[in-house]
Coordinates of C-alpha atoms (C1' of nucleotides) in Angstrom, one line a residue:
Chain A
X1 CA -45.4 134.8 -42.6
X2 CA -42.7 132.0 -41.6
X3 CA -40.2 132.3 -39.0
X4 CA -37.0 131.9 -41.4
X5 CA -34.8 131.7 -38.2
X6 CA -33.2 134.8 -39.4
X7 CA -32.6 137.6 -37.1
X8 CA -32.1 141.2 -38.1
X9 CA -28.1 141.9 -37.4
X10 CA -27.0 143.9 -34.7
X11 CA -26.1 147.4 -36.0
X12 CA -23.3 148.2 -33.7
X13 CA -21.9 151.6 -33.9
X14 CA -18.1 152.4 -33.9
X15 CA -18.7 153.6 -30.1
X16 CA -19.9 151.5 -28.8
X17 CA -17.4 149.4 -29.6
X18 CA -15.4 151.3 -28.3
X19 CA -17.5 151.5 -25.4
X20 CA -17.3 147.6 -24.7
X21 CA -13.5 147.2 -25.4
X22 CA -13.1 149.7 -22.7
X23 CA -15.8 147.7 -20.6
X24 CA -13.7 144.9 -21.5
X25 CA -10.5 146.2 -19.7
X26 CA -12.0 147.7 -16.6
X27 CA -12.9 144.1 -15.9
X28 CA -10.4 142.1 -17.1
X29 CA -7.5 144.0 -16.3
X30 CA -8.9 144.8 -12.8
X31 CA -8.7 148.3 -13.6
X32 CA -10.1 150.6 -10.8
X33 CA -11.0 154.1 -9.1
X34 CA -7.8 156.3 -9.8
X35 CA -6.5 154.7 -13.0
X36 CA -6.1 156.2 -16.2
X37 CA -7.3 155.7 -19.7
X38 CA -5.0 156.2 -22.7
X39 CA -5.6 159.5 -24.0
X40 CA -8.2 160.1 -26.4
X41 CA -5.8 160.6 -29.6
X42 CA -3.8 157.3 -28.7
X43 CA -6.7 155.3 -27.9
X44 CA -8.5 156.4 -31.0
X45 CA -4.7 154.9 -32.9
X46 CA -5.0 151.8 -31.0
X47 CA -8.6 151.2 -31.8
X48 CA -8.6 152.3 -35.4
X49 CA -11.3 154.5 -34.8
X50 CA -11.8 158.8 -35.7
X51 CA -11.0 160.3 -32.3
X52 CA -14.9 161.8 -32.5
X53 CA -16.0 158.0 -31.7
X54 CA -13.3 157.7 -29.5
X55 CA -14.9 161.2 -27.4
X56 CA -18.6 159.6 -27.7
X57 CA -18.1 156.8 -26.0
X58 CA -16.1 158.8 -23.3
X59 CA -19.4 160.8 -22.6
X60 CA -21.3 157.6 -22.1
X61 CA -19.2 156.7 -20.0
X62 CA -19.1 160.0 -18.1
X63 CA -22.7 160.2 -18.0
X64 CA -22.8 156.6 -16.5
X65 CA -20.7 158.3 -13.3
X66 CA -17.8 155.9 -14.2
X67 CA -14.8 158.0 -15.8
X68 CA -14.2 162.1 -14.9
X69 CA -12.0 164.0 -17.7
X70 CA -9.7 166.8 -17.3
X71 CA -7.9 168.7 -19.1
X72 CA -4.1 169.9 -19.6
X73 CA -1.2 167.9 -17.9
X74 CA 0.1 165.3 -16.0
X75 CA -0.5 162.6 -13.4
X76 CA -4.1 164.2 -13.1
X77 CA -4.9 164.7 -16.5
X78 CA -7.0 163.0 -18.9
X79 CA -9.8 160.4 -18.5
X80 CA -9.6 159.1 -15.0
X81 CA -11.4 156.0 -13.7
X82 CA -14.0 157.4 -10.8
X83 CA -17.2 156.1 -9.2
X84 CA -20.4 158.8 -9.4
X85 CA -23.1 156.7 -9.4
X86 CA -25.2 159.7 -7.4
X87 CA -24.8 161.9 -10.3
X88 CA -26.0 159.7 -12.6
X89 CA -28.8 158.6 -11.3
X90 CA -29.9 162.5 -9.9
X91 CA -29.7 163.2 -14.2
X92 CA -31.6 160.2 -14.7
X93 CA -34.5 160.9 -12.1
X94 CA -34.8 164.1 -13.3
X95 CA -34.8 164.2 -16.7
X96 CA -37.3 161.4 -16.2
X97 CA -39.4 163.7 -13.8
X98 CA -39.2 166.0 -16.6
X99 CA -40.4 164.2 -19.4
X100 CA -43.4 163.3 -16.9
X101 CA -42.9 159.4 -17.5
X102 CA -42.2 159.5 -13.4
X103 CA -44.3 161.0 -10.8
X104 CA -43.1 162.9 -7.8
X105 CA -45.4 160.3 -5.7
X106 CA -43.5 157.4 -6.8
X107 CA -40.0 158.9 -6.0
X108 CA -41.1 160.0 -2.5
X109 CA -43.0 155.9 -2.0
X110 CA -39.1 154.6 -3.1
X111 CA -37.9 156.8 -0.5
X112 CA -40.2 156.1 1.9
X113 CA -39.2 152.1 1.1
X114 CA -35.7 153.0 1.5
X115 CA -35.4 155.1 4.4
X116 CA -37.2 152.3 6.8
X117 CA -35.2 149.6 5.3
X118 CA -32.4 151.5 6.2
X119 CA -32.9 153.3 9.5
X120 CA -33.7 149.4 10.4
X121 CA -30.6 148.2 9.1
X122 CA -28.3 151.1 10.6
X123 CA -29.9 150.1 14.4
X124 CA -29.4 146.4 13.7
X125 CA -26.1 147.4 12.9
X126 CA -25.3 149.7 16.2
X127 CA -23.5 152.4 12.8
X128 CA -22.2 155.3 14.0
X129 CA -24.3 157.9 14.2
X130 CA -22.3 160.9 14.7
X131 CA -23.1 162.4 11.5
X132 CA -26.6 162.1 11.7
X133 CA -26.4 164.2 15.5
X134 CA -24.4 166.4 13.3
X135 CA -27.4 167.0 10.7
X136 CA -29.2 167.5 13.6
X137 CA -27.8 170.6 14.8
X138 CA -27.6 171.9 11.5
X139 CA -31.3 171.9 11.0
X140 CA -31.3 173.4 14.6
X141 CA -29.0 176.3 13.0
X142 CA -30.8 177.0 9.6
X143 CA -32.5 179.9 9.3
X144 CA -34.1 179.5 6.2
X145 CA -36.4 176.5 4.7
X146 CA -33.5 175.8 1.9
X147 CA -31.2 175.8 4.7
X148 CA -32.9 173.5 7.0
X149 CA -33.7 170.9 3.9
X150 CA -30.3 171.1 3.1
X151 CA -29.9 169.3 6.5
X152 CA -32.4 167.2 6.7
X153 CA -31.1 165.6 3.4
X154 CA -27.7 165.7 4.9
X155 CA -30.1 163.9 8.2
X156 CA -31.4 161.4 5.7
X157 CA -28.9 159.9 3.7
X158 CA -26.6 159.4 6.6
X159 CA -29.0 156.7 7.5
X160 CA -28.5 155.6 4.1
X161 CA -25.0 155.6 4.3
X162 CA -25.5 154.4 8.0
X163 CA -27.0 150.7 6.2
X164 CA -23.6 150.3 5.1
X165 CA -25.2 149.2 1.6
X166 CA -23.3 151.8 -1.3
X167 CA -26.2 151.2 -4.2
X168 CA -29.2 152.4 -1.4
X169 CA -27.2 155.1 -0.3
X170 CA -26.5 156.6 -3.5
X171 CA -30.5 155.8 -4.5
X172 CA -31.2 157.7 -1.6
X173 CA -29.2 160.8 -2.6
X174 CA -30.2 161.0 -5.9
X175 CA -33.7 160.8 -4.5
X176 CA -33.3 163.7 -2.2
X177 CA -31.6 165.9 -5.1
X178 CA -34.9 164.9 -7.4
X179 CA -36.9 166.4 -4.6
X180 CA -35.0 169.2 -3.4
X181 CA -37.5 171.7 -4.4
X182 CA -40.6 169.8 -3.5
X183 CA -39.3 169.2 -0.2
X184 CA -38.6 172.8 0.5
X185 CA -42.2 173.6 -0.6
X186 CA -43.5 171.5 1.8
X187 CA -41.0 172.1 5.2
X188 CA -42.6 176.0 4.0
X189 CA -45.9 174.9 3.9
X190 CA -45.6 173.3 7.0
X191 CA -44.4 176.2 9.0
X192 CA -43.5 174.5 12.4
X193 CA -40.8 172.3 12.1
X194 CA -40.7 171.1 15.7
X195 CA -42.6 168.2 14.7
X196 CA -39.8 167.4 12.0
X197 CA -37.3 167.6 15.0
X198 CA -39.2 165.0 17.3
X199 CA -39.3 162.6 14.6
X200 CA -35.8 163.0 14.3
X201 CA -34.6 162.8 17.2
X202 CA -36.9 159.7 17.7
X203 CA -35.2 158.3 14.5
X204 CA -32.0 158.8 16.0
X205 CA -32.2 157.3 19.2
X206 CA -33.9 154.4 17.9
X207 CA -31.1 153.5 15.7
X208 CA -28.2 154.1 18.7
X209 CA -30.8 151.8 20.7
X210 CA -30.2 149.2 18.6
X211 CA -34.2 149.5 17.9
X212 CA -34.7 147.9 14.7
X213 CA -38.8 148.1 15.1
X214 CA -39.1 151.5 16.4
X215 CA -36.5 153.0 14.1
X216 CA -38.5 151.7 11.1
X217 CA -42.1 153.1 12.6
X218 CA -40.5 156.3 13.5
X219 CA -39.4 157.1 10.2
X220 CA -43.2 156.2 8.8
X221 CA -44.6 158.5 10.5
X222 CA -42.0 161.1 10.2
X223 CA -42.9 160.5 6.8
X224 CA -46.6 161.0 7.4
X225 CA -45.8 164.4 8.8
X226 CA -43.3 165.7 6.6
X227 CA -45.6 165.0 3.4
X228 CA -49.3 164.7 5.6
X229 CA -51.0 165.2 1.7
X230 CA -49.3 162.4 -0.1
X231 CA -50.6 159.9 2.9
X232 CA -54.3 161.6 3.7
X233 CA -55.4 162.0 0.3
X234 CA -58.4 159.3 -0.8
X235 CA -56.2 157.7 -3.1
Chain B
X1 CA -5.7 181.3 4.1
X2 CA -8.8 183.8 4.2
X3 CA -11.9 183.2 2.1
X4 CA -11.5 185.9 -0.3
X5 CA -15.4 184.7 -1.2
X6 CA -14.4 183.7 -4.7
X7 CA -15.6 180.5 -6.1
X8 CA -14.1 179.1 -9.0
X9 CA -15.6 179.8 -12.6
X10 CA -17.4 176.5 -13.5
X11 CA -16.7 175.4 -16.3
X12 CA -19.3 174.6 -18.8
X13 CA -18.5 172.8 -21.8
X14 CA -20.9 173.4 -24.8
X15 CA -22.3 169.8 -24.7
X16 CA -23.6 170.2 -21.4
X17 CA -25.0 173.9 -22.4
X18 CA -26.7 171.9 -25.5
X19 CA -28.1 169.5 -22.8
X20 CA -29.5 172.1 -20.5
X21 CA -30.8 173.7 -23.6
X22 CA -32.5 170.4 -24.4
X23 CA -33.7 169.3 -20.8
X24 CA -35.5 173.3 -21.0
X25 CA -37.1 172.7 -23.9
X26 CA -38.4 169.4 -22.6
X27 CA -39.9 170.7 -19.3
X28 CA -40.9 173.9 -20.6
X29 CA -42.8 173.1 -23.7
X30 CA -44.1 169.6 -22.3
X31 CA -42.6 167.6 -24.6
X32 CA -43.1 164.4 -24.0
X33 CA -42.8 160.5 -25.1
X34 CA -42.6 159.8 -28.8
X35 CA -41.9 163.7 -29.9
X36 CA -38.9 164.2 -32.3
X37 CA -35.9 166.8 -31.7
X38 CA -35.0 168.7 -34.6
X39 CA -32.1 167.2 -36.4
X40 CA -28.2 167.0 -35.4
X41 CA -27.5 169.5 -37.9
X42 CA -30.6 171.7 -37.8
X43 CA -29.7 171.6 -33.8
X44 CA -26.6 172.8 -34.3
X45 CA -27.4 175.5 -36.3
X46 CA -30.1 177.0 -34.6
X47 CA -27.8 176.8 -31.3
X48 CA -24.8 178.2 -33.0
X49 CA -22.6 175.3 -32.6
X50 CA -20.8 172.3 -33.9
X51 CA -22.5 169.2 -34.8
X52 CA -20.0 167.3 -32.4
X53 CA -21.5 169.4 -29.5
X54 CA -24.7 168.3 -30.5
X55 CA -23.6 164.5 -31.1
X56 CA -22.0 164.7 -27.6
X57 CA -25.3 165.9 -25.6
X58 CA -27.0 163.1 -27.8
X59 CA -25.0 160.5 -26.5
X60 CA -26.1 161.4 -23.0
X61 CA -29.5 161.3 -23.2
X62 CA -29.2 158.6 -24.7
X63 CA -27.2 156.6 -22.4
X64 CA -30.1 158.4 -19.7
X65 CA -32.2 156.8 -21.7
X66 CA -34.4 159.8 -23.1
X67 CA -34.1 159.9 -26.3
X68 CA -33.6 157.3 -29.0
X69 CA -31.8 157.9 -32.4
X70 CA -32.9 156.5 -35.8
X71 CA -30.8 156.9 -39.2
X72 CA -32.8 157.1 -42.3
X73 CA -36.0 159.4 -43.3
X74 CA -39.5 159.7 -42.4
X75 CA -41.6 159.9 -39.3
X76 CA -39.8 157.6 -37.1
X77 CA -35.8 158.9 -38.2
X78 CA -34.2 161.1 -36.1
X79 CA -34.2 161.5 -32.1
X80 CA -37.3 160.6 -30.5
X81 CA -38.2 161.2 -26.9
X82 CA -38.3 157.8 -25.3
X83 CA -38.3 156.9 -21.7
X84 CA -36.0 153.4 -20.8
X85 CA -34.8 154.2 -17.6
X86 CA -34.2 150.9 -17.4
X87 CA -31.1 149.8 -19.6
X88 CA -29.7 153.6 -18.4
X89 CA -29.7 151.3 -14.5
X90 CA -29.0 148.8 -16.0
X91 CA -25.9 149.7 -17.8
X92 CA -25.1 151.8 -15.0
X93 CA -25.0 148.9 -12.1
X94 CA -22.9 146.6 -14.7
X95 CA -20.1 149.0 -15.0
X96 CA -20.0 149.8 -11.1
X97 CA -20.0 146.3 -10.2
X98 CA -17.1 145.7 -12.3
X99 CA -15.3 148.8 -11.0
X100 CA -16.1 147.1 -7.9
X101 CA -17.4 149.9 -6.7
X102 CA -20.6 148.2 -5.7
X103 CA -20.9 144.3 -4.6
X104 CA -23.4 141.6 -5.4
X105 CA -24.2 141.6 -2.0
X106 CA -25.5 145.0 -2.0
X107 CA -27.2 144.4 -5.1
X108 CA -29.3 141.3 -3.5
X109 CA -29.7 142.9 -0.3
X110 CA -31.5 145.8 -2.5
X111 CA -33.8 143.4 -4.1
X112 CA -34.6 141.7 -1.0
X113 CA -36.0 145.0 0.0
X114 CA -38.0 146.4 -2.7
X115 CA -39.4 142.9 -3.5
X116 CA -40.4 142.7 -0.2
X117 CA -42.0 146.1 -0.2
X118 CA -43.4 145.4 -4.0
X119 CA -45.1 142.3 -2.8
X120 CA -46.8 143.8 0.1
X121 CA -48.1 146.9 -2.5
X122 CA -49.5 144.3 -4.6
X123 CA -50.8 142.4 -2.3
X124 CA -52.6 145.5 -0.5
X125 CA -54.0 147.0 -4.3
X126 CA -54.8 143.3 -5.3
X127 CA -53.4 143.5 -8.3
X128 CA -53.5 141.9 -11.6
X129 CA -51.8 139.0 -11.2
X130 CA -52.2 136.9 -14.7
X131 CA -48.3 137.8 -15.7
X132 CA -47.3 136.0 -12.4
X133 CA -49.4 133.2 -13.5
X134 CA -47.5 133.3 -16.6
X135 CA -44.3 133.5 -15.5
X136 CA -45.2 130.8 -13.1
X137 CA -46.0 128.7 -16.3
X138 CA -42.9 129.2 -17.8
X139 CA -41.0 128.1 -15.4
X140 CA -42.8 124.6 -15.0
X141 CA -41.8 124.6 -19.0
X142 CA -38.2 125.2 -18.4
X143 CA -35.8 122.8 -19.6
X144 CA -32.3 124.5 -18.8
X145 CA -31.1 126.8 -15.8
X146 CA -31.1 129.7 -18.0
X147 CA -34.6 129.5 -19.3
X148 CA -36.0 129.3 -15.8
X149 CA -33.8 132.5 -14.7
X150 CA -35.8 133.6 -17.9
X151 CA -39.0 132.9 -16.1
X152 CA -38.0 133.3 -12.9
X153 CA -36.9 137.3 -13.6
X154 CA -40.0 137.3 -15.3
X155 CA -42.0 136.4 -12.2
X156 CA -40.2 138.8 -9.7
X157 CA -40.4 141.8 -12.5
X158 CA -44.1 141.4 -12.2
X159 CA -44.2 141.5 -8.4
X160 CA -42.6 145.0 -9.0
X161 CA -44.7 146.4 -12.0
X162 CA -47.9 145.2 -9.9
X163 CA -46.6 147.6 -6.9
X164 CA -47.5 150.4 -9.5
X165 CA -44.4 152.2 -8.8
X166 CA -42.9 152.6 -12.0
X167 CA -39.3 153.6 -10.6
X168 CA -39.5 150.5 -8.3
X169 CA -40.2 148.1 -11.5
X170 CA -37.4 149.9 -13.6
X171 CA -34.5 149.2 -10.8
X172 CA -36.0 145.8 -10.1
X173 CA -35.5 145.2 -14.0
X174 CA -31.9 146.3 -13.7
X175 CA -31.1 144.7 -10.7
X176 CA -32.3 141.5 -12.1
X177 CA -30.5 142.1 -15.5
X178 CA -26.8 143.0 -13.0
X179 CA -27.1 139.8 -11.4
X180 CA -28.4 137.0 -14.1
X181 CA -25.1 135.1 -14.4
X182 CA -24.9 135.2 -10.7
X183 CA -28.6 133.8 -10.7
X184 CA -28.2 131.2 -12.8
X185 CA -25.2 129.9 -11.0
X186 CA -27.6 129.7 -7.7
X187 CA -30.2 127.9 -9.7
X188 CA -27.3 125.4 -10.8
X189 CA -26.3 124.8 -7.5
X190 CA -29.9 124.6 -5.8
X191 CA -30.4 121.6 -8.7
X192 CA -34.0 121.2 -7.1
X193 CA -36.3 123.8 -8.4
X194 CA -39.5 122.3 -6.5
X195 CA -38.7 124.2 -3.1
X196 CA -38.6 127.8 -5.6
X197 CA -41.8 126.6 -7.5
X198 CA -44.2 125.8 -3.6
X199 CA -42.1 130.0 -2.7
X200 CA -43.8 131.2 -5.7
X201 CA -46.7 130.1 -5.3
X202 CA -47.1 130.4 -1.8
X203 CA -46.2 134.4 -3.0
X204 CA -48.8 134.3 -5.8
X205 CA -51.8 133.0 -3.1
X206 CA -50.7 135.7 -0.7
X207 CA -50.7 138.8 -3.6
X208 CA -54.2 137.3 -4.6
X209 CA -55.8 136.8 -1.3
X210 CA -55.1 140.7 -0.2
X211 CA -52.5 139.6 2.9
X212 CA -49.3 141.9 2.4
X213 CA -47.8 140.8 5.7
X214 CA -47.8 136.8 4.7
X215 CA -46.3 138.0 0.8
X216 CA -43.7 140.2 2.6
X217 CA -42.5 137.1 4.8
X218 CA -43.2 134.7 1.6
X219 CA -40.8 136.8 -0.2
X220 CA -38.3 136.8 2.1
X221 CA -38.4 133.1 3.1
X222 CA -38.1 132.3 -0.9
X223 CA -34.8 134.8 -1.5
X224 CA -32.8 132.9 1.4
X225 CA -33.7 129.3 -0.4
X226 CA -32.7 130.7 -3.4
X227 CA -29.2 132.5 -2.1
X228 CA -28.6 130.7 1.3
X229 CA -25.0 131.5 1.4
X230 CA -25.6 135.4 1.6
X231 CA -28.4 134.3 4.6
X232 CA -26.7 131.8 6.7
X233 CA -22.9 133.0 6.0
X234 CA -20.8 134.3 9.6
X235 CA -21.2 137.7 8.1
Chain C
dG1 C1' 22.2 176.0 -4.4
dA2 C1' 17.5 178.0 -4.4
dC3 C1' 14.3 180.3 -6.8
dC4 C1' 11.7 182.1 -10.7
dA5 C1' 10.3 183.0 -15.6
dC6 C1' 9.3 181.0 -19.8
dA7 C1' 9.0 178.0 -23.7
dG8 C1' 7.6 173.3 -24.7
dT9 C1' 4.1 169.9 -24.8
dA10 C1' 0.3 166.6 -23.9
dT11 C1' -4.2 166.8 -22.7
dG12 C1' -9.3 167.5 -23.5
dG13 C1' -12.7 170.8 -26.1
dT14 C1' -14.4 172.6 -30.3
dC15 C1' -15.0 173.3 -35.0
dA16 C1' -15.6 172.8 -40.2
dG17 C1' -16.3 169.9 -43.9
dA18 C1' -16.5 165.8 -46.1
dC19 C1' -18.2 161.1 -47.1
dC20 C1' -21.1 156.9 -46.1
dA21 C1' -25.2 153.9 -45.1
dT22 C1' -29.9 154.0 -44.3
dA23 C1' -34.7 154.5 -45.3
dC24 C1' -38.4 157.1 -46.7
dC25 C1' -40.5 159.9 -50.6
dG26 C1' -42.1 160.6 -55.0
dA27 C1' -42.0 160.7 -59.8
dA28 C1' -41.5 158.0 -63.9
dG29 C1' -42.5 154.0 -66.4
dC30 C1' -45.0 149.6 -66.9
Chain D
dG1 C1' -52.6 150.2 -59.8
dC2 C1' -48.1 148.5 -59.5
dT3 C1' -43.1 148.5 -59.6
dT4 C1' -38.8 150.7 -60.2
dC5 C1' -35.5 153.8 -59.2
dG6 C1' -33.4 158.3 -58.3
dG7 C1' -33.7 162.1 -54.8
dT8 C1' -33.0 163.4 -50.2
dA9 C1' -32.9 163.9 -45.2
dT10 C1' -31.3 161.4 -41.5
dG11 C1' -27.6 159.7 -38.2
dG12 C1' -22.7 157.6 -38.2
dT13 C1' -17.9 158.3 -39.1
dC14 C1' -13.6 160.3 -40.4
dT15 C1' -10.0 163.8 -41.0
dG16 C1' -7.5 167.6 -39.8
dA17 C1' -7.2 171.7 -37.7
dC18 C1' -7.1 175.1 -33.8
dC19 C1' -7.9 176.6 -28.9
dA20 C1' -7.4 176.6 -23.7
dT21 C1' -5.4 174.4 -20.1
dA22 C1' -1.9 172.8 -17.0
dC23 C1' 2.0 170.4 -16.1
dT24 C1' 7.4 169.8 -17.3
dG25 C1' 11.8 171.0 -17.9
dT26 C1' 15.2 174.3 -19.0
dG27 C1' 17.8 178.1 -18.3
dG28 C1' 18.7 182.4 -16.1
dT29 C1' 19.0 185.1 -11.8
dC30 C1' 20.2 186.1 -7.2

DNA sequence: GACCACAGTATGGTCAGACCATACCGAAGC
DNA sequence: GCTTCGGTATGGTCTGACCATACTGTGGTC
């Protein structure tokens, strides 16, 4: 059994083709959020493609968060250059989730990675924090446990934002849509969520102190509370 | 301008309808890894629809990274759940950085974080470290900038899978795949690989003798010799 | 001149049916 | 037992058609 040097070829499918000339022109051509694509029939011409390969490579590139289509006429219409990277990664955590090859402990250790990282960032930073006081009195207001986790993601991924870094910030919300349900299972099984607001309030005061240290400690152990069986158990 | 309490129909094309169908039938019958969907046109029959539909959702998962299509006949032809969340992040970074939606800086400044974290969980399980070793190896062996990016992406992927965090290691793939060309440029410019090769090892010691504070610091010390402009720059 | 109704049209969404290349399966022949 | 070769199920592609949508422009009305 020799190595001939030969490698098997490349199949490359019509779309994606398509996929990388279209690739090719966002870069090159600087092309960015707001511009159009040719429409599907005329880009199907210029390629010399069936329009169907033409409309696969546009889900691709839907999925991937990076074009939004719509229908009928004018300036709107058609495929339109966007920049969803949140939805694509919310489908990609949970279908993944789904199909059991990720474990809700692993997406809740990310978070917990993330959220320090950035709650330290955000104080070394001085960010504004007006919409995390704003989160704040929203989870004051909820009545309900979806209402109050609705917040507290709002709460949470305005410290993302807060780090000023795009690609943790929109981790961070996919994240928190992954666990939407888990995490109003356990605010429920909690009961009390007074200890939820102290670490909060901690959080935030840290980060307007400028307190890198204490920001990143008071978010562990908001953490700790929030989740107490995913940081007690004996594994 | 009253709230008449209406909410605009959403639309739902069929594709998407085939893909929740899909995603159902994944979570709800526990389908998992390495099982086979029925066929494009089998699908499409049973779900009272077009074969394009079907193609469409295909292309989705596919670019997710679930499923994994095969022409021909036999056990292995058709689509197969498969689970690469990596290329799906992978793909997904390339295109946003070249919308410019997302800069390299916020790429690195990611992968300073979870390597940091990764290091300290591998330090703290003591985990295997034999494909550090190997990496480590390789690199010694390199004889061009490229090969040792081989090696060296090699090396820092294994700090991540040793965390045991599978969603960690898959965006630390990605990330690493994003910024390659951007790597092997640094390495160019370094010229001197000797100051990298006493960083890893100085990380390797650390993840072996148990200290996750000394790999954390280790980690960090070795990203700004590799990228000192991002570290030292006004801002 | 301002406004409104309506036909025209470009867009994506969907469908049906055909053909091709691939790769396994199995029977026929050696 | 082995090889050969046709059968067949699979995804990949193309064509051409029709639909729903939503803007555009025209022409009429006041």
């Amino acid at each position: 059994m020799e190595d001939t040097g030969w490698r098997p070829v490349k199949r490359t499918r019509t779309f994606e083709d398509v996929l990388a000339q279209i690739e090719r022109r966002i870069t090159e051509d600087g092309l960015t959020v707001g511009d159009r694509l040719p429409a599907e029939r005329q880009l199907a011409e210029q390629l010399g493609v069936s329009r169907s390969s033409v409309r696969e490579a546009m889900r691709v590139l839907e999925t991937l968060g990076v074009v939004s289509s719509q229908v009928g006429r004018g300036p709107d219409a058609g495929a339109v250059l966007t920049s969803r990277p949140d939805s694509a990664l919310t489908d990609l955590l949970r279908l993944h989730l789904g199909l059991a090859t990720l474990e809700m402990r692993e997406v809740i250790d990310t978070r917990h990675m993330i959220e320090q990282w950035a709650a330290a960032q955000a104080a070394a930073s001085r960010a504004d924090t007006s919409a995390l006081a704003a989160a704040l009195a929203g989870m004051d207001a909820a009545r309900t446990a979806e209402e109050f986790v609705e917040h507290d993601t709002a709460f949470h991924c305005a410290i993302a934002d807060a780090s000023g870094n795009r690609l943790i910030a929109a981790i961070m919300r996919s994240l928190r849509d992954s666990m939407r349900r888990y995490s109003v299972e356990a605010v429920r099984r909690l009961g009390d969520t007074s200890v939820l607001r102290a670490d909060h309030v901690r959080i935030l005061e840290a980060i307007e102190r400028g307190a890198a240290g204490e920001a990143t400690r008071a978010v562990s152990e908001h953490l700790a509370h929030a989740y107490p069986s995913l940081f007690a158990g004996p594994g």
